[in-house]
Tab-separated table of C-alpha atoms in Angstrom:
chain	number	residue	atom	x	y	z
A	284	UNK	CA	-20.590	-8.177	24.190
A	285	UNK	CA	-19.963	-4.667	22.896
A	286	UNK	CA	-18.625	-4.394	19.686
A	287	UNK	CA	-17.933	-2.177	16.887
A	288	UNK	CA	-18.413	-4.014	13.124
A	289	UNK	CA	-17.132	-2.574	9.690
A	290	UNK	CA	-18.706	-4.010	6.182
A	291	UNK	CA	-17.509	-4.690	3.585
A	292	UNK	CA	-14.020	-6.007	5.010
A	293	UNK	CA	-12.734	-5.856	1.422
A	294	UNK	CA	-13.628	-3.650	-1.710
A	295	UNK	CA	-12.425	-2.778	-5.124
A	296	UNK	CA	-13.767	-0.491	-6.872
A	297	UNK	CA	-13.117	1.748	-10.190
A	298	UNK	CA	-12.245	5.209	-10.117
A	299	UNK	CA	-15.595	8.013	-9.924
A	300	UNK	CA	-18.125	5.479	-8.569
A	301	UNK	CA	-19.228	6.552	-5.595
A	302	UNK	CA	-18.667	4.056	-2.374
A	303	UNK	CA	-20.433	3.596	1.040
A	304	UNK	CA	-18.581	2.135	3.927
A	305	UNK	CA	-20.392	1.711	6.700
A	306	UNK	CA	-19.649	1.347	10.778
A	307	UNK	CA	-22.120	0.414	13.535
A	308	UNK	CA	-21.258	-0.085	16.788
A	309	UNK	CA	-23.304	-1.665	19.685
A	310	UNK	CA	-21.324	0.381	22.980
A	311	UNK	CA	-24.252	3.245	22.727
A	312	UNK	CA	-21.027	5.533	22.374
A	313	UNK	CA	-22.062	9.182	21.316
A	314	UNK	CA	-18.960	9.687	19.618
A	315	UNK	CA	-17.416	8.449	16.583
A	316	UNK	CA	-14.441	8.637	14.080
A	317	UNK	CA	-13.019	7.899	10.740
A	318	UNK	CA	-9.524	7.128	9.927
A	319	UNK	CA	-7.661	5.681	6.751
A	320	UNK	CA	-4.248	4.113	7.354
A	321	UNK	CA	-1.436	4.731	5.314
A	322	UNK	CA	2.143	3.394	4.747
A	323	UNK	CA	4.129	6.162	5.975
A	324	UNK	CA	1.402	8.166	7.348
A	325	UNK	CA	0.033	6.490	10.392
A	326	UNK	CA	-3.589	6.878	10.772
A	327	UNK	CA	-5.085	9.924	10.157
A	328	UNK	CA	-8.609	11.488	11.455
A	329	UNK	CA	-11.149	12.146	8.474
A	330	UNK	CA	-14.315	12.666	9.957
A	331	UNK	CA	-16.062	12.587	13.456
A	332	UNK	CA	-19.574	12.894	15.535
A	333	UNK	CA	-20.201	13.562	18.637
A	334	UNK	CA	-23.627	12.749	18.206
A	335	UNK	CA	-27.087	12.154	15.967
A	336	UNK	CA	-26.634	15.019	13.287
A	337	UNK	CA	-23.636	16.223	14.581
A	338	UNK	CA	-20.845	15.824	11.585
A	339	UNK	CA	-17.138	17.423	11.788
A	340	UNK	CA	-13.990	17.266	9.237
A	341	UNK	CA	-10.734	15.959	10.384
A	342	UNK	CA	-7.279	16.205	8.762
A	343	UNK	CA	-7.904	14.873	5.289
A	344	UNK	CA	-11.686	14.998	4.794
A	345	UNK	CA	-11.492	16.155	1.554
A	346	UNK	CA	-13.713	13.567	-1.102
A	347	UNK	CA	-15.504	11.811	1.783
A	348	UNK	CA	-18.594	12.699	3.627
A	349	UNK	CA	-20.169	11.170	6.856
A	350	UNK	CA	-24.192	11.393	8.453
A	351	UNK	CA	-25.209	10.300	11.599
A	352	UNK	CA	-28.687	9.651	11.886
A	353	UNK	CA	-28.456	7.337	14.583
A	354	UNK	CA	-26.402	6.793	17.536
A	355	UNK	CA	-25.009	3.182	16.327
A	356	UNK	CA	-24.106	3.943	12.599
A	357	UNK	CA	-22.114	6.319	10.754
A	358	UNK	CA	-21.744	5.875	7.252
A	359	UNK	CA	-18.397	6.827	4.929
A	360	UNK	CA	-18.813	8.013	1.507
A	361	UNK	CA	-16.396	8.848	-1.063
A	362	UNK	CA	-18.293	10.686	-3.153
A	363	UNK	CA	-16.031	9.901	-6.586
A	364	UNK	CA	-13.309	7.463	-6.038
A	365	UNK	CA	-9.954	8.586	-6.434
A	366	UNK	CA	-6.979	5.930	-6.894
A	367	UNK	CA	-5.302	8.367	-3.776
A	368	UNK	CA	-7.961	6.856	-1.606
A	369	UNK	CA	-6.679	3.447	-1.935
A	370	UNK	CA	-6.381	2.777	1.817
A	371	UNK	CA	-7.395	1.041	5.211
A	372	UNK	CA	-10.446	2.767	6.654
A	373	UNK	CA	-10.707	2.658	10.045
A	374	UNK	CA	-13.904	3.251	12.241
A	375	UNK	CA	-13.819	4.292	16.366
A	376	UNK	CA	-16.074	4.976	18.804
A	377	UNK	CA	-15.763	5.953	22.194
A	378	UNK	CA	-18.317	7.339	25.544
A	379	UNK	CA	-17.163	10.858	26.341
A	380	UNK	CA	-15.654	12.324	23.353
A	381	UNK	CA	-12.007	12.957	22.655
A	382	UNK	CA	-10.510	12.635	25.912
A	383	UNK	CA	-11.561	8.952	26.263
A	384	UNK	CA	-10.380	5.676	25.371
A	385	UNK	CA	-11.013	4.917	22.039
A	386	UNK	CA	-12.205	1.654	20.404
A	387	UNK	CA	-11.611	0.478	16.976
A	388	UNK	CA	-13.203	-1.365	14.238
A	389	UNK	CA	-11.428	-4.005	12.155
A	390	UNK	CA	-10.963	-1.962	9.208
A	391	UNK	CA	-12.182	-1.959	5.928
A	392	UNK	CA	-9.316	-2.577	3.021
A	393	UNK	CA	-10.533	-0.636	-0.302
A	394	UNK	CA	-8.734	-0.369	-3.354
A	395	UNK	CA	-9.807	2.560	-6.034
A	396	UNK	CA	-8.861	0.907	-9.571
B	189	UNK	CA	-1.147	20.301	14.672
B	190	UNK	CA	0.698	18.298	17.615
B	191	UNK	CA	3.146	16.176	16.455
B	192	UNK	CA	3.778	12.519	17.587
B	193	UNK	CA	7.752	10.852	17.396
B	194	UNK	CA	8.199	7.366	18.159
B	195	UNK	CA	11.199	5.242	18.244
B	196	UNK	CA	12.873	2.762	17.283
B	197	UNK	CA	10.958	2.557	14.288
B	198	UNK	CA	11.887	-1.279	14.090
B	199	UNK	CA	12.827	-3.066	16.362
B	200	UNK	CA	14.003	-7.634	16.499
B	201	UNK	CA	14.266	-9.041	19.482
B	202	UNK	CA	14.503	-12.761	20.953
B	203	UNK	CA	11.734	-14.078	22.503
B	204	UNK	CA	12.127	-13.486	25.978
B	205	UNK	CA	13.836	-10.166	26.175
B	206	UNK	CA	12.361	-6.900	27.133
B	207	UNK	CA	11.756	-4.026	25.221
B	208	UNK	CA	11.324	-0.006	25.795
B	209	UNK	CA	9.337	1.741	23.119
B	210	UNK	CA	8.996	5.424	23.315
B	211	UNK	CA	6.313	8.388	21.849
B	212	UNK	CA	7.613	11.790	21.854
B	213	UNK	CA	5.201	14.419	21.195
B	214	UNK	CA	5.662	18.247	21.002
B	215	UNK	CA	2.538	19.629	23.003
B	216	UNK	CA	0.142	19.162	25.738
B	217	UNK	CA	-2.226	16.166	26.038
B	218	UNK	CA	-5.270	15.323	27.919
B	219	UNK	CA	-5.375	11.680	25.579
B	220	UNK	CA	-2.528	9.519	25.262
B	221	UNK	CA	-3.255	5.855	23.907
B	222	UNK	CA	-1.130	2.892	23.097
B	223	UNK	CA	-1.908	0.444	20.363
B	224	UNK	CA	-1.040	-2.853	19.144
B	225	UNK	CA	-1.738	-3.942	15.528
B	226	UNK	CA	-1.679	-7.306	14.857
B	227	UNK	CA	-0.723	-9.024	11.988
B	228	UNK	CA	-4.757	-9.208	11.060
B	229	UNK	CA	-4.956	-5.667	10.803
B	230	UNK	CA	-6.907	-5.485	14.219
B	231	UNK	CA	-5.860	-2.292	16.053
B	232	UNK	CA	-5.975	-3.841	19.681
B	233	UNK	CA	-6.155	-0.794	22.785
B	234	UNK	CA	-3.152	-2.030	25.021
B	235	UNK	CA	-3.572	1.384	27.607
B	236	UNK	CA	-5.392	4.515	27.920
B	237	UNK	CA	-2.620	6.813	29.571
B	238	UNK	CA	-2.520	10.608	29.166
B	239	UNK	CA	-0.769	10.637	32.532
B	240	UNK	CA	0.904	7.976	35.252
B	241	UNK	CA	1.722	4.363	35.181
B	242	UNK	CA	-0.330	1.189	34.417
B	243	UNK	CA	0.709	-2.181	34.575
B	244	UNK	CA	-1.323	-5.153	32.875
B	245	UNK	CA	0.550	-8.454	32.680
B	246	UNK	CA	4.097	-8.429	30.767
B	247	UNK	CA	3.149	-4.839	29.586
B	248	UNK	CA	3.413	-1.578	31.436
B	249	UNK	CA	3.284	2.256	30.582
B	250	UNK	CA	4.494	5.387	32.032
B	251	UNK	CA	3.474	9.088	30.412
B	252	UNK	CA	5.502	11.794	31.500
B	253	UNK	CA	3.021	14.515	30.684
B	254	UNK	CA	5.317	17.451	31.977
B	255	UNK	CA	7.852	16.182	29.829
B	256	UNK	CA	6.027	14.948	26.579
B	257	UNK	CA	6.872	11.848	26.497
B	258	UNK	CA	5.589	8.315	27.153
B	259	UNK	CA	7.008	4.974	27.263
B	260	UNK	CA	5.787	1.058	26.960
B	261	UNK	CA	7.613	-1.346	28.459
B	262	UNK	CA	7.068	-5.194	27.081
B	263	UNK	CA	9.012	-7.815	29.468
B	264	UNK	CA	9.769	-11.328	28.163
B	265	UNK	CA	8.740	-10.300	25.027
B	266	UNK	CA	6.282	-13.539	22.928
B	267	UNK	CA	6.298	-14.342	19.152
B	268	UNK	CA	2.717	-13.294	19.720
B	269	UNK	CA	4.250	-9.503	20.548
B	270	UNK	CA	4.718	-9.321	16.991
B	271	UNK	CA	3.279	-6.274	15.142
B	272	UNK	CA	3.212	-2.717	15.183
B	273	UNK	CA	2.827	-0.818	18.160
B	274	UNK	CA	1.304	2.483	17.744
B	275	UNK	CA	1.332	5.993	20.198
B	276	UNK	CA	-1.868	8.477	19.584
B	277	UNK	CA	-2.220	11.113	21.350
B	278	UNK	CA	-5.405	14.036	21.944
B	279	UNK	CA	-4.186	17.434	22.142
B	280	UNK	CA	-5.366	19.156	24.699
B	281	UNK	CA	-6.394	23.236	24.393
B	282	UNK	CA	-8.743	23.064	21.642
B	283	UNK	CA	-6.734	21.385	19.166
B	284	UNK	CA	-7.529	18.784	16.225
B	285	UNK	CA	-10.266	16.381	17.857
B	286	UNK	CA	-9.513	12.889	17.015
B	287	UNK	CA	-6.530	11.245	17.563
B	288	UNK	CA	-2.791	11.987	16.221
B	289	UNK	CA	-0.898	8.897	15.965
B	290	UNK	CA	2.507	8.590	15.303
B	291	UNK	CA	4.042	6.321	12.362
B	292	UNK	CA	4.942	3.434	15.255
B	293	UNK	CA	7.533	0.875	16.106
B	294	UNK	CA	7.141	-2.391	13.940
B	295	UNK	CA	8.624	-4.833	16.618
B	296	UNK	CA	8.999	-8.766	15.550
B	297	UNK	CA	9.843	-11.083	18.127
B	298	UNK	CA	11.724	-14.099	16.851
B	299	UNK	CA	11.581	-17.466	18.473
């Protein structure tokens, strides 16, 4: 079956190292997102692609960058960990771009120490 | 940006009773999603429903698009119901791509 895998599931890191989440999913879906989940924020968009080298900044993409090489993966970075990123990172994908139903990864917990 | 209401914001019921949770939001859509978190984390897709009515098992939806509003209906509710239920919409016209979700309804069904 489809799916669409996050690694690491957990990670703690220390502030100003520079950390690499990464997505892949397996539904050949052009389109992908990052989200981080907050406690009284919802889920908010921080990057998307609608396809290989195609990268785009969301609502709070500031300190993170994304690079699709490939249709399956798309890699989050935070450059230089800030304790403000302490979150629940999120990863979708989905066929035909925003209008579509969109399919989530099991998120990735990271705390910034 | 398009913003996304939803209410109650909590919500305990019995197991067995039914439940109407509504999403508010303040502009047009052509994406309109409902959620379910678990207690895992796991953000599960429960419909895909930017307009109409779907039906799948004890759960239904109905988007009013005209309107701006949409509503999931959960009938002889489980323990398993537990969790957060979340709206996100698209905004349609050109706005922010990605999703908008709204701060959902955290609904615990007790047994």
């Amino acid at each position: 079956d489809a799916e669409i895998t996050q690694s690491p599931r957990h990670k703690i890191t220390e502030t100003g190292r520079q950390v690499t989440l990464a997505c892949h999913q397996t539904w050949n879906h052009n389109n992908m997102f990052w989200y981080r989940q907050d406690l009284g924020h919802g889920l908010r968009l921080i990057h998307y692609s609608y396809g290989v080298h195609d990268t785009n900044k969301g609502e709070v993409s500031d300190g993170y960058s994304v690079s699709r090489s490939n249709t399956e993966d798309l890699p989050l970075t935070l450059e230089s960990a800030a304790s403000s990123q302490t979150s629940v990172y999120f990863c979708a994908s989905s066929a035909r771009g925003f209008t579509d139903t969109q399919y989530f990864g099991p998120g990735t917990r990271l705390t910034v120490l | 940006g398009i913003q996304v209401e939803q209410s109650p914001p909590d919500l305990i019921l019995q197991e067995g009773a039914n439940s109407t949770l509504r999403c508010n939001f303040s502009d047009s859509v052509n994406n309109l999603q409902w959620f379910h978190q678990n207690p895992w984390g796991q953000l599960i897709n429960l419909f895909y429903i930017p307009s109409g009515t779907k039906q799948n098992g004890r759960l239904s939806a109905t988007t009013v698009a005209t309107e701006r509003y949409s509503l999931l209906y959960i009938s002889s509710s489980q323990t398993t119901d537990s969790g957060v239920y979340f709206c996100a919409v698209g905004e349609a016209g050109g706005g922010a791509d990605g999703l908008t979700f709204g701060k959902g309804t955290h609904l615990i069904i007790q047994p």
